PDB file of C-alpha atoms in Angstrom:
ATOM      1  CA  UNK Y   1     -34.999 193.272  53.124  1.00 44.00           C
ATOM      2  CA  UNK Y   2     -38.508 194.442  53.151  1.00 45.00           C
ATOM      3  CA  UNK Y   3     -41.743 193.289  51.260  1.00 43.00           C
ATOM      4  CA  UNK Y   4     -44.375 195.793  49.842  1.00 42.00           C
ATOM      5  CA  UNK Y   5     -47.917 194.989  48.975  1.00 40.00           C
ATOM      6  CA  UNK Y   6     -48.786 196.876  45.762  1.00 42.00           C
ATOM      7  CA  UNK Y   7     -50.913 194.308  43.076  1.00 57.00           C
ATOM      8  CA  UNK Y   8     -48.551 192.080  43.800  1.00 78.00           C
ATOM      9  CA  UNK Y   9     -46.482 190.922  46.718  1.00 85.00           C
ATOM     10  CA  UNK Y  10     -42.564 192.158  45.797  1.00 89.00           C
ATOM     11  CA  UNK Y  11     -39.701 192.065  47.725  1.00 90.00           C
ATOM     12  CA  UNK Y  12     -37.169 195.618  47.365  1.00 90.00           C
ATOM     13  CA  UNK Y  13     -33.538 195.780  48.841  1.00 90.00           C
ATOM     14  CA  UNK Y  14     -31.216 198.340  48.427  1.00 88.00           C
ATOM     15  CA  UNK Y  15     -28.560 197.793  46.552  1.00 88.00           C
ATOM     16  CA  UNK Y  16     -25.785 200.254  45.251  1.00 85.00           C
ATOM     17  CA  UNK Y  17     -27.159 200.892  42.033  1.00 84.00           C
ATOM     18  CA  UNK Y  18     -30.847 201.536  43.423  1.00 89.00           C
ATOM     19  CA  UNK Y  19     -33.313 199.046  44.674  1.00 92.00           C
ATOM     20  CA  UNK Y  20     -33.368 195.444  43.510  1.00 92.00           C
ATOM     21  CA  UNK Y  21     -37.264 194.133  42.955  1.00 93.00           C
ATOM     22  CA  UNK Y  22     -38.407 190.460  42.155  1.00 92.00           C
ATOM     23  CA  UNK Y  23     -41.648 188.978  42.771  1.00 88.00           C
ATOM     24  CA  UNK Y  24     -40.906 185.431  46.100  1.00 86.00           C
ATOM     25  CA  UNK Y  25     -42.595 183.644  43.361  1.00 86.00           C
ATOM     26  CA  UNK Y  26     -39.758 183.934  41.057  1.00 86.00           C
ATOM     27  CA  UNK Y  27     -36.629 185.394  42.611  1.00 85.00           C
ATOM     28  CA  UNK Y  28     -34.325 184.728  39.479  1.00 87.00           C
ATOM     29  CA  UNK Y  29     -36.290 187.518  38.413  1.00 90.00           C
ATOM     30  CA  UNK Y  30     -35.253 191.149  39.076  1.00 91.00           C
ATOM     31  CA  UNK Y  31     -35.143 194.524  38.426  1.00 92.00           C
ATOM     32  CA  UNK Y  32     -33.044 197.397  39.293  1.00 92.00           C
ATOM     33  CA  UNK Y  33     -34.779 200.485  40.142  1.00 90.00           C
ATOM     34  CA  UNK Y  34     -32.519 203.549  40.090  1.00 89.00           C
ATOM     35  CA  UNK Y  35     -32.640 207.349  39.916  1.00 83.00           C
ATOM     36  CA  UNK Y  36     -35.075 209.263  41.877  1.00 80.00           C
ATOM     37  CA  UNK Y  37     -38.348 209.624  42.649  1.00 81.00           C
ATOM     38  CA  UNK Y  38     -38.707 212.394  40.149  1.00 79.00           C
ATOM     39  CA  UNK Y  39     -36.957 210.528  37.290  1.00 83.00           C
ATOM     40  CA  UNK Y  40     -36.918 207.112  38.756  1.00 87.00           C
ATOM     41  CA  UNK Y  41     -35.805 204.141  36.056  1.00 88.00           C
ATOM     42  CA  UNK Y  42     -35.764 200.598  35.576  1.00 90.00           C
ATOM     43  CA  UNK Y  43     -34.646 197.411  33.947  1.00 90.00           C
ATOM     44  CA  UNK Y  44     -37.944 195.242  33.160  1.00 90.00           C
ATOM     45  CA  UNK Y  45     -38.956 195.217  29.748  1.00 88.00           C
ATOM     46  CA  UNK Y  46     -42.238 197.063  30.041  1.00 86.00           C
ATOM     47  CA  UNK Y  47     -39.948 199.903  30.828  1.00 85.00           C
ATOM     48  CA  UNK Y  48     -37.469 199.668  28.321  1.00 82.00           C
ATOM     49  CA  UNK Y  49     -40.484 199.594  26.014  1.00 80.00           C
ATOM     50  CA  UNK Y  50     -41.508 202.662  26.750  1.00 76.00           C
ATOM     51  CA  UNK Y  51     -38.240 204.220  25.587  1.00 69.00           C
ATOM     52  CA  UNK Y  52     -36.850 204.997  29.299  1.00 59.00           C
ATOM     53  CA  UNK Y  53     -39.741 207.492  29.776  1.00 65.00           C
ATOM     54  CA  UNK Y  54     -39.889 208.259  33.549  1.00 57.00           C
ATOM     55  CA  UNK Y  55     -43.532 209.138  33.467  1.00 67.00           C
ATOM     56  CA  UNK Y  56     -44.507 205.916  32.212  1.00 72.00           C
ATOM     57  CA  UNK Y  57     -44.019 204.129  35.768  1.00 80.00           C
ATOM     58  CA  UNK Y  58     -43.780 200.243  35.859  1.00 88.00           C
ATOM     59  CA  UNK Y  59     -44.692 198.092  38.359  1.00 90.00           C
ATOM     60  CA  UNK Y  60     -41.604 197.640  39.758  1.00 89.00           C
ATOM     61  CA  UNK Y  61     -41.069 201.688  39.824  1.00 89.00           C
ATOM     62  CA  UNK Y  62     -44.386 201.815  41.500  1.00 89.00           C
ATOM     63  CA  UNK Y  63     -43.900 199.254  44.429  1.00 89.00           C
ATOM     64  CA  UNK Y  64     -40.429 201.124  45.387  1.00 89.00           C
ATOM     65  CA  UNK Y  65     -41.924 204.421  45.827  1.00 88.00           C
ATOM     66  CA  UNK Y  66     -44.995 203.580  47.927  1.00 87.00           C
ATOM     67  CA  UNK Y  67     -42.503 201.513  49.837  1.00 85.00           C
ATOM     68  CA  UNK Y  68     -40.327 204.957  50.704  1.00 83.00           C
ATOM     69  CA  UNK Y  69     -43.809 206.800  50.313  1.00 78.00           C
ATOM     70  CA  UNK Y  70     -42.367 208.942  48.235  1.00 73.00           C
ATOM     71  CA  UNK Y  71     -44.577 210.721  44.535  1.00 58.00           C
ATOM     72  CA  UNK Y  72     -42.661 212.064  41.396  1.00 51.00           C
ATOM     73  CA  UNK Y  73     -43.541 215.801  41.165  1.00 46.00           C
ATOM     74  CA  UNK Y  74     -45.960 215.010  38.459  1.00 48.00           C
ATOM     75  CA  UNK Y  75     -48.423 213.289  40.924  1.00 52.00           C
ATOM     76  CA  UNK Y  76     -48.540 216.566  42.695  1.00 51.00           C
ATOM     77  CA  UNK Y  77     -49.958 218.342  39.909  1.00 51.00           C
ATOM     78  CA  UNK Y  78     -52.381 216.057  38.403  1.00 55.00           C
ATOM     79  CA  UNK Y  79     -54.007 215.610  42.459  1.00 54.00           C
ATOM     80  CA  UNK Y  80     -53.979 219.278  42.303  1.00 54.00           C
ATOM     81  CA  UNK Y  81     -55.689 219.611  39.060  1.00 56.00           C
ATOM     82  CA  UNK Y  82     -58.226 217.246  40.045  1.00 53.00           C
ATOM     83  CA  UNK Y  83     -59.103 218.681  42.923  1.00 54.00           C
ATOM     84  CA  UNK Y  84     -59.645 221.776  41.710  1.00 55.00           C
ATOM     85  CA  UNK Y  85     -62.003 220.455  38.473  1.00 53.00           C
ATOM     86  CA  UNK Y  86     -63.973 218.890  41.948  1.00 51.00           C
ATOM     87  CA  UNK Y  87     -64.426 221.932  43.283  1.00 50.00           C
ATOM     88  CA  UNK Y  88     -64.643 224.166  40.809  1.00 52.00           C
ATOM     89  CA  UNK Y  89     -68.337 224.417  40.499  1.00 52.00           C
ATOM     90  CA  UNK Y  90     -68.851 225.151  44.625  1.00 50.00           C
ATOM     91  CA  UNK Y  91     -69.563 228.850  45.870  1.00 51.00           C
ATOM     92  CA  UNK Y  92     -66.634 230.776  46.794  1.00 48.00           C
ATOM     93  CA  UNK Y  93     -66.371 231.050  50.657  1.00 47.00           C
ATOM     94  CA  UNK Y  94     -67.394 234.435  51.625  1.00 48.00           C
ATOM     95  CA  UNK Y  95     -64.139 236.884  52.100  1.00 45.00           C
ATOM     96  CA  UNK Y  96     -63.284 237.922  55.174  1.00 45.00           C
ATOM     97  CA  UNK Y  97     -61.373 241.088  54.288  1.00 44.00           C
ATOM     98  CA  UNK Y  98     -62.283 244.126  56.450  1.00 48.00           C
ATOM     99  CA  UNK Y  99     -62.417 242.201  59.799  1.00 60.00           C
ATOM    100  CA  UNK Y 100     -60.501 244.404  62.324  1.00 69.00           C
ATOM    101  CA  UNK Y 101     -57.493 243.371  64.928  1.00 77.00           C
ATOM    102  CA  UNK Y 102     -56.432 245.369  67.966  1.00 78.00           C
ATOM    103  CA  UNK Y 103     -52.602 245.143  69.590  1.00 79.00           C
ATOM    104  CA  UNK Y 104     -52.493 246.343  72.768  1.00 77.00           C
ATOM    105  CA  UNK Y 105     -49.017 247.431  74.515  1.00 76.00           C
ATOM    106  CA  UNK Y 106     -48.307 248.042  78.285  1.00 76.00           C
ATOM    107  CA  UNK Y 107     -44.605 249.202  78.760  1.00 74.00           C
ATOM    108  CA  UNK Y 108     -43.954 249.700  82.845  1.00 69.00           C
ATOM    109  CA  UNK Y 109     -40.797 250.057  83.710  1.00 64.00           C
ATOM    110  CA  UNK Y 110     -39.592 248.333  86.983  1.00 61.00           C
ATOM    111  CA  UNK Y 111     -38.972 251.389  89.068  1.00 57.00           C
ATOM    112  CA  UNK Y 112     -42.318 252.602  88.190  1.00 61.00           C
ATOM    113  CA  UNK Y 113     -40.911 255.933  86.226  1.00 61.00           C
ATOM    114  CA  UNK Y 114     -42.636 254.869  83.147  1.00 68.00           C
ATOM    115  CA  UNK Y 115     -45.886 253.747  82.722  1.00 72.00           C
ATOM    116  CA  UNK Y 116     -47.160 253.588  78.618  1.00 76.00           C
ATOM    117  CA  UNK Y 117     -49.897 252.411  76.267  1.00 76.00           C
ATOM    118  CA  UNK Y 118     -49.429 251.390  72.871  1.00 80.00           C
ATOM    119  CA  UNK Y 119     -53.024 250.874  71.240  1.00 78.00           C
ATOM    120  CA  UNK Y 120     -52.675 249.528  67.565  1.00 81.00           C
ATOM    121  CA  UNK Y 121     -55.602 248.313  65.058  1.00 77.00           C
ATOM    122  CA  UNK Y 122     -55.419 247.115  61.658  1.00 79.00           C
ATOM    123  CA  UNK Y 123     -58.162 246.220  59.412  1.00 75.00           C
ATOM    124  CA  UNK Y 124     -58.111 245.143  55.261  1.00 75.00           C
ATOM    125  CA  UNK Y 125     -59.435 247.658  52.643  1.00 74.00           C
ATOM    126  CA  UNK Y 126     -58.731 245.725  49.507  1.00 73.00           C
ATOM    127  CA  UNK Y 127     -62.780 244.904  48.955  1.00 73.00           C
ATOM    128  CA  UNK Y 128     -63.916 248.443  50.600  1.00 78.00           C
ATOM    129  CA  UNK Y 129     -65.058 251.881  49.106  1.00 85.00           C
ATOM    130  CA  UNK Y 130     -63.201 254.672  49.539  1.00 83.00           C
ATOM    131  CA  UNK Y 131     -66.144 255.696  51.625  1.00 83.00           C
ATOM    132  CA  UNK Y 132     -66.344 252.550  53.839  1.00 84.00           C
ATOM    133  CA  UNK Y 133     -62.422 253.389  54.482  1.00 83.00           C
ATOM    134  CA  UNK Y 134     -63.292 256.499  55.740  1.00 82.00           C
ATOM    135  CA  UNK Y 135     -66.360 255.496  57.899  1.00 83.00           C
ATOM    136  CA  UNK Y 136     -64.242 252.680  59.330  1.00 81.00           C
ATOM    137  CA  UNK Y 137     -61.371 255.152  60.188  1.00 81.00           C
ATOM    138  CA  UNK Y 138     -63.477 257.258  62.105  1.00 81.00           C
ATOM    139  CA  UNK Y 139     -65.053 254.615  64.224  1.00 82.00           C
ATOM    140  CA  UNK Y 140     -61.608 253.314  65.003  1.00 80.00           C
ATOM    141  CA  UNK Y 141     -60.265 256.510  65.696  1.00 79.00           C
ATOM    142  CA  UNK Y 142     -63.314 257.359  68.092  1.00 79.00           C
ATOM    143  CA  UNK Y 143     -62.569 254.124  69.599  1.00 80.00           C
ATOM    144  CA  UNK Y 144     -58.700 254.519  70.157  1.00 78.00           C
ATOM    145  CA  UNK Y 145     -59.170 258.005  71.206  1.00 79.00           C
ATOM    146  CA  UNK Y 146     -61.489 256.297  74.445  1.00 81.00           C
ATOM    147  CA  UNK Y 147     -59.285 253.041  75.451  1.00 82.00           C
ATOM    148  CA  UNK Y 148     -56.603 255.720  76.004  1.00 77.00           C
ATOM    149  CA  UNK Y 149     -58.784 258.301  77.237  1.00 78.00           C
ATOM    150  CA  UNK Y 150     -59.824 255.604  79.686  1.00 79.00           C
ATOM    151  CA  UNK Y 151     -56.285 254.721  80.483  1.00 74.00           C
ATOM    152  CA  UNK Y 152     -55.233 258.051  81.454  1.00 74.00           C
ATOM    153  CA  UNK Y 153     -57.937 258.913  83.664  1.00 71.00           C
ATOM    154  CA  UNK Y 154     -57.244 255.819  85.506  1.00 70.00           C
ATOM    155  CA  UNK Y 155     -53.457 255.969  85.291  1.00 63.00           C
ATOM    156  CA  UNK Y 156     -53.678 259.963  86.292  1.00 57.00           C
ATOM    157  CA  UNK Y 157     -55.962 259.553  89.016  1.00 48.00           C
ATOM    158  CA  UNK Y 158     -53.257 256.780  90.603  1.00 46.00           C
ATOM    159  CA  UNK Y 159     -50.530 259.050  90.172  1.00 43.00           C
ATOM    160  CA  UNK Y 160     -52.501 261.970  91.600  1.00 42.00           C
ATOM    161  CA  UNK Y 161     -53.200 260.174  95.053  1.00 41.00           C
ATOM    162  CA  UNK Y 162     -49.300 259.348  95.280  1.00 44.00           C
ATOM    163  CA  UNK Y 163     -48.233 262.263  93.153  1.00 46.00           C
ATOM    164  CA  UNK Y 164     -44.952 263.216  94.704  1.00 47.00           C
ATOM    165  CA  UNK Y 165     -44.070 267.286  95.837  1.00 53.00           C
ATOM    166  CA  UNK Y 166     -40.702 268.698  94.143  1.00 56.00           C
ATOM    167  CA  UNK Y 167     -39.135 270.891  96.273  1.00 58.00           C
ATOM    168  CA  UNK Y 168     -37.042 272.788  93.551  1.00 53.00           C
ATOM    169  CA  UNK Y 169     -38.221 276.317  94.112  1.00 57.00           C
ATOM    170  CA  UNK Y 170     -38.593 275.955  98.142  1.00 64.00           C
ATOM    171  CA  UNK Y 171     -34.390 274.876  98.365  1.00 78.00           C
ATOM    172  CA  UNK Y 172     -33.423 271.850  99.829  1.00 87.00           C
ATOM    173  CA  UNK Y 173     -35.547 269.206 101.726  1.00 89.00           C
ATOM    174  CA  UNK Y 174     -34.901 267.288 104.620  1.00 91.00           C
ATOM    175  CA  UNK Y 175     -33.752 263.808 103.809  1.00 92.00           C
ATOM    176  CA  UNK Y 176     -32.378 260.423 104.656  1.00 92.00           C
ATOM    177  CA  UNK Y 177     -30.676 258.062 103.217  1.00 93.00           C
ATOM    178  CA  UNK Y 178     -31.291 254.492 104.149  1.00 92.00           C
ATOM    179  CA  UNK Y 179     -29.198 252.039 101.825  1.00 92.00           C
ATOM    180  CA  UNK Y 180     -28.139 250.910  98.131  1.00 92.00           C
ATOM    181  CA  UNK Y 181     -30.570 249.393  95.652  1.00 91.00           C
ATOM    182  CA  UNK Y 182     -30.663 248.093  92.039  1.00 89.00           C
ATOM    183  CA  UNK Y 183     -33.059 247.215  89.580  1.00 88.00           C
ATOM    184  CA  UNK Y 184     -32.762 245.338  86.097  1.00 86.00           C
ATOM    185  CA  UNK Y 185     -33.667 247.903  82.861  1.00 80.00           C
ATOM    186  CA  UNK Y 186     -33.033 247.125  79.281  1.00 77.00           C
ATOM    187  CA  UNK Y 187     -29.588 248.948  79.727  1.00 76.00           C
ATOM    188  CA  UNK Y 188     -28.489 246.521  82.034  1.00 83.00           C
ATOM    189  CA  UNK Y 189     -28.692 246.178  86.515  1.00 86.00           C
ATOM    190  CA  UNK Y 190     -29.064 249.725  87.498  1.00 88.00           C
ATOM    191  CA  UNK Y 191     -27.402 251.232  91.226  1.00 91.00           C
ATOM    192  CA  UNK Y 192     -29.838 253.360  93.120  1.00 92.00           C
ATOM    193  CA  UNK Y 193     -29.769 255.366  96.684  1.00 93.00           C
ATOM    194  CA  UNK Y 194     -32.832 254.907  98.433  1.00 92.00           C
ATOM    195  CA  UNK Y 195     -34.298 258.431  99.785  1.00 93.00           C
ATOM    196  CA  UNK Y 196     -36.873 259.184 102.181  1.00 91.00           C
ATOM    197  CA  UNK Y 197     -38.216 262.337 101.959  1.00 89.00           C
ATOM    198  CA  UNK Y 198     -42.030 264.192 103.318  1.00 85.00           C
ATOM    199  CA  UNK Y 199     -42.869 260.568 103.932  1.00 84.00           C
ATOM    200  CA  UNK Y 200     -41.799 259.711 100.026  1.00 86.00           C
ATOM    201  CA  UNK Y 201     -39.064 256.643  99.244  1.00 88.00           C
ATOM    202  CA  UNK Y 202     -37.093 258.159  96.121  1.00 91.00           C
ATOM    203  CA  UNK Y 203     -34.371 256.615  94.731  1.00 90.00           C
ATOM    204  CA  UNK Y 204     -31.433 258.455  92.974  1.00 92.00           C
ATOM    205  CA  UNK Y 205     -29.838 256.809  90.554  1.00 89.00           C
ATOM    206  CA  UNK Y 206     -25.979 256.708  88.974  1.00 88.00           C
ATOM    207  CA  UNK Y 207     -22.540 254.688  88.374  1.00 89.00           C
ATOM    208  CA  UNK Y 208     -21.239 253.496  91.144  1.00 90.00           C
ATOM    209  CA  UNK Y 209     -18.603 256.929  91.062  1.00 92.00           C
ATOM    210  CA  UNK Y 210     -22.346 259.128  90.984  1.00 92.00           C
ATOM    211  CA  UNK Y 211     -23.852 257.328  93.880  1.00 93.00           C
ATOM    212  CA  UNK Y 212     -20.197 257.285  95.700  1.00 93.00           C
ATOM    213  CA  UNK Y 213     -19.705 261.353  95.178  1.00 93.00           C
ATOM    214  CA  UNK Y 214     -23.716 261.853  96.074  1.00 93.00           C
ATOM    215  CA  UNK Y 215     -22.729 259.873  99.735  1.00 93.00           C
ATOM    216  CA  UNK Y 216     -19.302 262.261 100.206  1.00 92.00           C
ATOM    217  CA  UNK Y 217     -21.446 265.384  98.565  1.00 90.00           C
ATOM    218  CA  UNK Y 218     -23.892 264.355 101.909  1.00 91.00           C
ATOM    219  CA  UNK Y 219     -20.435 264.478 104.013  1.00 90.00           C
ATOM    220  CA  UNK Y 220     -20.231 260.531 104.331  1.00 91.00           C
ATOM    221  CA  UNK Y 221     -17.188 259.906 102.858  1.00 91.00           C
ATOM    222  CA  UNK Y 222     -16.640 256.762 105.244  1.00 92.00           C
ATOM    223  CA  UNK Y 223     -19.587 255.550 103.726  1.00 92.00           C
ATOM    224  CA  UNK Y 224     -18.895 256.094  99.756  1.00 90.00           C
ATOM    225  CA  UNK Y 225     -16.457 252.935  99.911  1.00 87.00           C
ATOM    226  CA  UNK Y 226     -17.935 249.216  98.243  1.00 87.00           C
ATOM    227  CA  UNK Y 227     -20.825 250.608  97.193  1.00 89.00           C
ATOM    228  CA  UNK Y 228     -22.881 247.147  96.554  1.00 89.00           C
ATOM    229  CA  UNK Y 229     -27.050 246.301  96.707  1.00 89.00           C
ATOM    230  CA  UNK Y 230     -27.925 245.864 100.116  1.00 90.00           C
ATOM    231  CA  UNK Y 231     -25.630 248.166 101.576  1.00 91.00           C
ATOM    232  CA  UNK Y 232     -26.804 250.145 104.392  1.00 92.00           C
ATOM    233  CA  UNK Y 233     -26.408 253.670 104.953  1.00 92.00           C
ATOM    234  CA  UNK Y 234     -29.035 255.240 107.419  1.00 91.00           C
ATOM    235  CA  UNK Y 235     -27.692 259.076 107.665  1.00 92.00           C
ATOM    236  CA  UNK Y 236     -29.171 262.329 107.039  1.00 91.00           C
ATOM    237  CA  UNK Y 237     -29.366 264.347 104.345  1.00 93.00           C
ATOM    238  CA  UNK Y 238     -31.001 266.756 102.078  1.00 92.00           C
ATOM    239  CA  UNK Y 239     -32.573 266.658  98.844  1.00 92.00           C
ATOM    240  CA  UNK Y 240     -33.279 269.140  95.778  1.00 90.00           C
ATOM    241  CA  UNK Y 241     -35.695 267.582  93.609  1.00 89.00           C
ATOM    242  CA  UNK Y 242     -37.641 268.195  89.927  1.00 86.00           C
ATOM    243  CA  UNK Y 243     -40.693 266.826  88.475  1.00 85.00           C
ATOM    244  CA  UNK Y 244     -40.212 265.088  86.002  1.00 79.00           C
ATOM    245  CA  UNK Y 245     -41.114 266.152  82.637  1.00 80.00           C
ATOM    246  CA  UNK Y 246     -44.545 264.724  82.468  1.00 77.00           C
ATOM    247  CA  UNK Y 247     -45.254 265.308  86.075  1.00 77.00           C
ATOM    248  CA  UNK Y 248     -45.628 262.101  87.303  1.00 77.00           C
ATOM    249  CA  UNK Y 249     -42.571 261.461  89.454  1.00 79.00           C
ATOM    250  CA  UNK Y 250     -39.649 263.379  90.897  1.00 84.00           C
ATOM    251  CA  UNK Y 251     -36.455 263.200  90.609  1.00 85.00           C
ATOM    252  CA  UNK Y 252     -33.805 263.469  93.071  1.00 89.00           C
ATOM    253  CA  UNK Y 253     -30.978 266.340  91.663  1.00 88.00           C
ATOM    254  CA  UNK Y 254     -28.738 266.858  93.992  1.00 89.00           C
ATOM    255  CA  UNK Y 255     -27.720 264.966  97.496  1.00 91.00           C
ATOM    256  CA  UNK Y 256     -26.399 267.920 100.069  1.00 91.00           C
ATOM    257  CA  UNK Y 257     -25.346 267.882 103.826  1.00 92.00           C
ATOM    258  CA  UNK Y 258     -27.677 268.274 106.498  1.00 86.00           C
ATOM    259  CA  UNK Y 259     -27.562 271.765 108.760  1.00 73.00           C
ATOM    260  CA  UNK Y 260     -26.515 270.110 111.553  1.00 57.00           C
ATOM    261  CA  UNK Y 261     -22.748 269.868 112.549  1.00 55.00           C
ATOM    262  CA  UNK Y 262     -21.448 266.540 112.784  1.00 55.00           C
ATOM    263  CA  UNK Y 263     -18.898 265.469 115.329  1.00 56.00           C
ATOM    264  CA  UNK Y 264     -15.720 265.157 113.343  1.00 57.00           C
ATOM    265  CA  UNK Y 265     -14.765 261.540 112.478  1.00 51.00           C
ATOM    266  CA  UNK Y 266     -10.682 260.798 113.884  1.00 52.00           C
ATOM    267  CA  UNK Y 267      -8.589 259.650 110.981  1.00 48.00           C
ATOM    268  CA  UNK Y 268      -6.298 256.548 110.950  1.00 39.00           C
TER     269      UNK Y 268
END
């Protein structure tokens, strides 16, 4: 049981018809509230004599919906319409259509192999001339064009100080393998062989079966069993590598043996 001070003090409890409502004056009084707050009706005269119209709100009606703060949809509308008569005669605030916004977008991969920028604008053209469009493009091309020209020239002057040699054309390199790595990509944890190489680290990547063959391919087949991260392997090899196809990083083709015989391993 709750009490609600409206005009009046009133006390409201729910009851399964709606909401009973009598004044602690007179509590043989009361009313039933019932239906909702869109349509709400009631059982005091005043109501009745407004032929059940739910827009015509008694007092009773009134004290149970401030009491849930609840508003028929009507109120909405009329505090709407009010409002706006209020403001209707104030300057329109100044549009601010043609205001640009620039994305930018870094993708690095974690093995380094890629390395990207994404440079994105957008700007509104609803209020513009066909001319302004124009001389806005421009500038924003001209712009974009020197964020990535400026990206580039830093990126390609990072990659030229550590740019990898391929050894493709001059036949196989001089190599060793020193253990098993992985890295997470967006296709899932990734198995690599570390490589050292000229004074490089390259990794070679595969399944498990393409890292196993690379290790017998080398002449390790002892070695080629569990292949799992952390594994180390420590035994010569050599390489043939490629640049990539931008240029920026070499990959590792093919794993071979090295020249030198090997004493031959006894079998079980």
């Amino acid at each position: 049981m709750n009490q609600q001070q409206t005009r009046e003090t009133w006390v409201i409890s729910r009851t399964d018809e709606g909401f009973r409502v009598y004044s602690p004056a007179d509590p043989t009084k009361s009313h039933i509230v019932a239906g909702g707050p869109d349509e709400p009706t009631c059982t005091c005269p005043d109501f009745q004599y407004q032929q059940g119209d739910s827009r015509q709100r008694c007092k009773h009606i009134q004290a149970v919906l401030e009491q849930l703060g609840m508003t028929p949809a009507g109120d909405s509308y009329e505090q709407d319409e009010r409002r706006a008569i209020q403001h209707e005669d104030l300057p329109e605030a100044p549009h601010k259509n043609g205001g640009a916004q620039m994305l930018l977008k870094r993708s690095v991969s974690p093995d380094g192999r890629i390395d990207s920028l994404s440079v994105e604008f957008s700007c509104g053209v609803e209020y513009i001339t066909a001319g302004e469009i124009k001389s806005r493009a421009l500038k924003t091309l001209g712009l974009q064009s020197e964020i990535v020209e400026s990206f580039l020239g830093a990126n390609g002057n990072t990659n030229h100080q550590r740019a990898p040699q391929a050894n493709g054309n001059n036949g196989p390199a001089p190599a060793q393998m020193l253990s098993i790595g992985g890295i997470n990509t967006k296709w899932g944890r990734r198995l690599y062989i570390a490589i050292q190489s000229n004074g490089q680290t390259l990794k070679f990547f595969g399944s498990r079966k393409q890292l196993a063959d690379a290790i017998v391919g080398a002449g390790f087949p002892n070695l080629a069993e569990r292949l799992d991260e952390g594994k180390q392997l420590n035994v010569g090899c050599r390489i043939v590598t490629k640049p990539s196809e931008d240029g920026k990083y070499i990959n590792v083709e093919q794993v071979l043996p090295t020249d030198t015989p090997r004493p031959q391993q006894r079998q079980w």
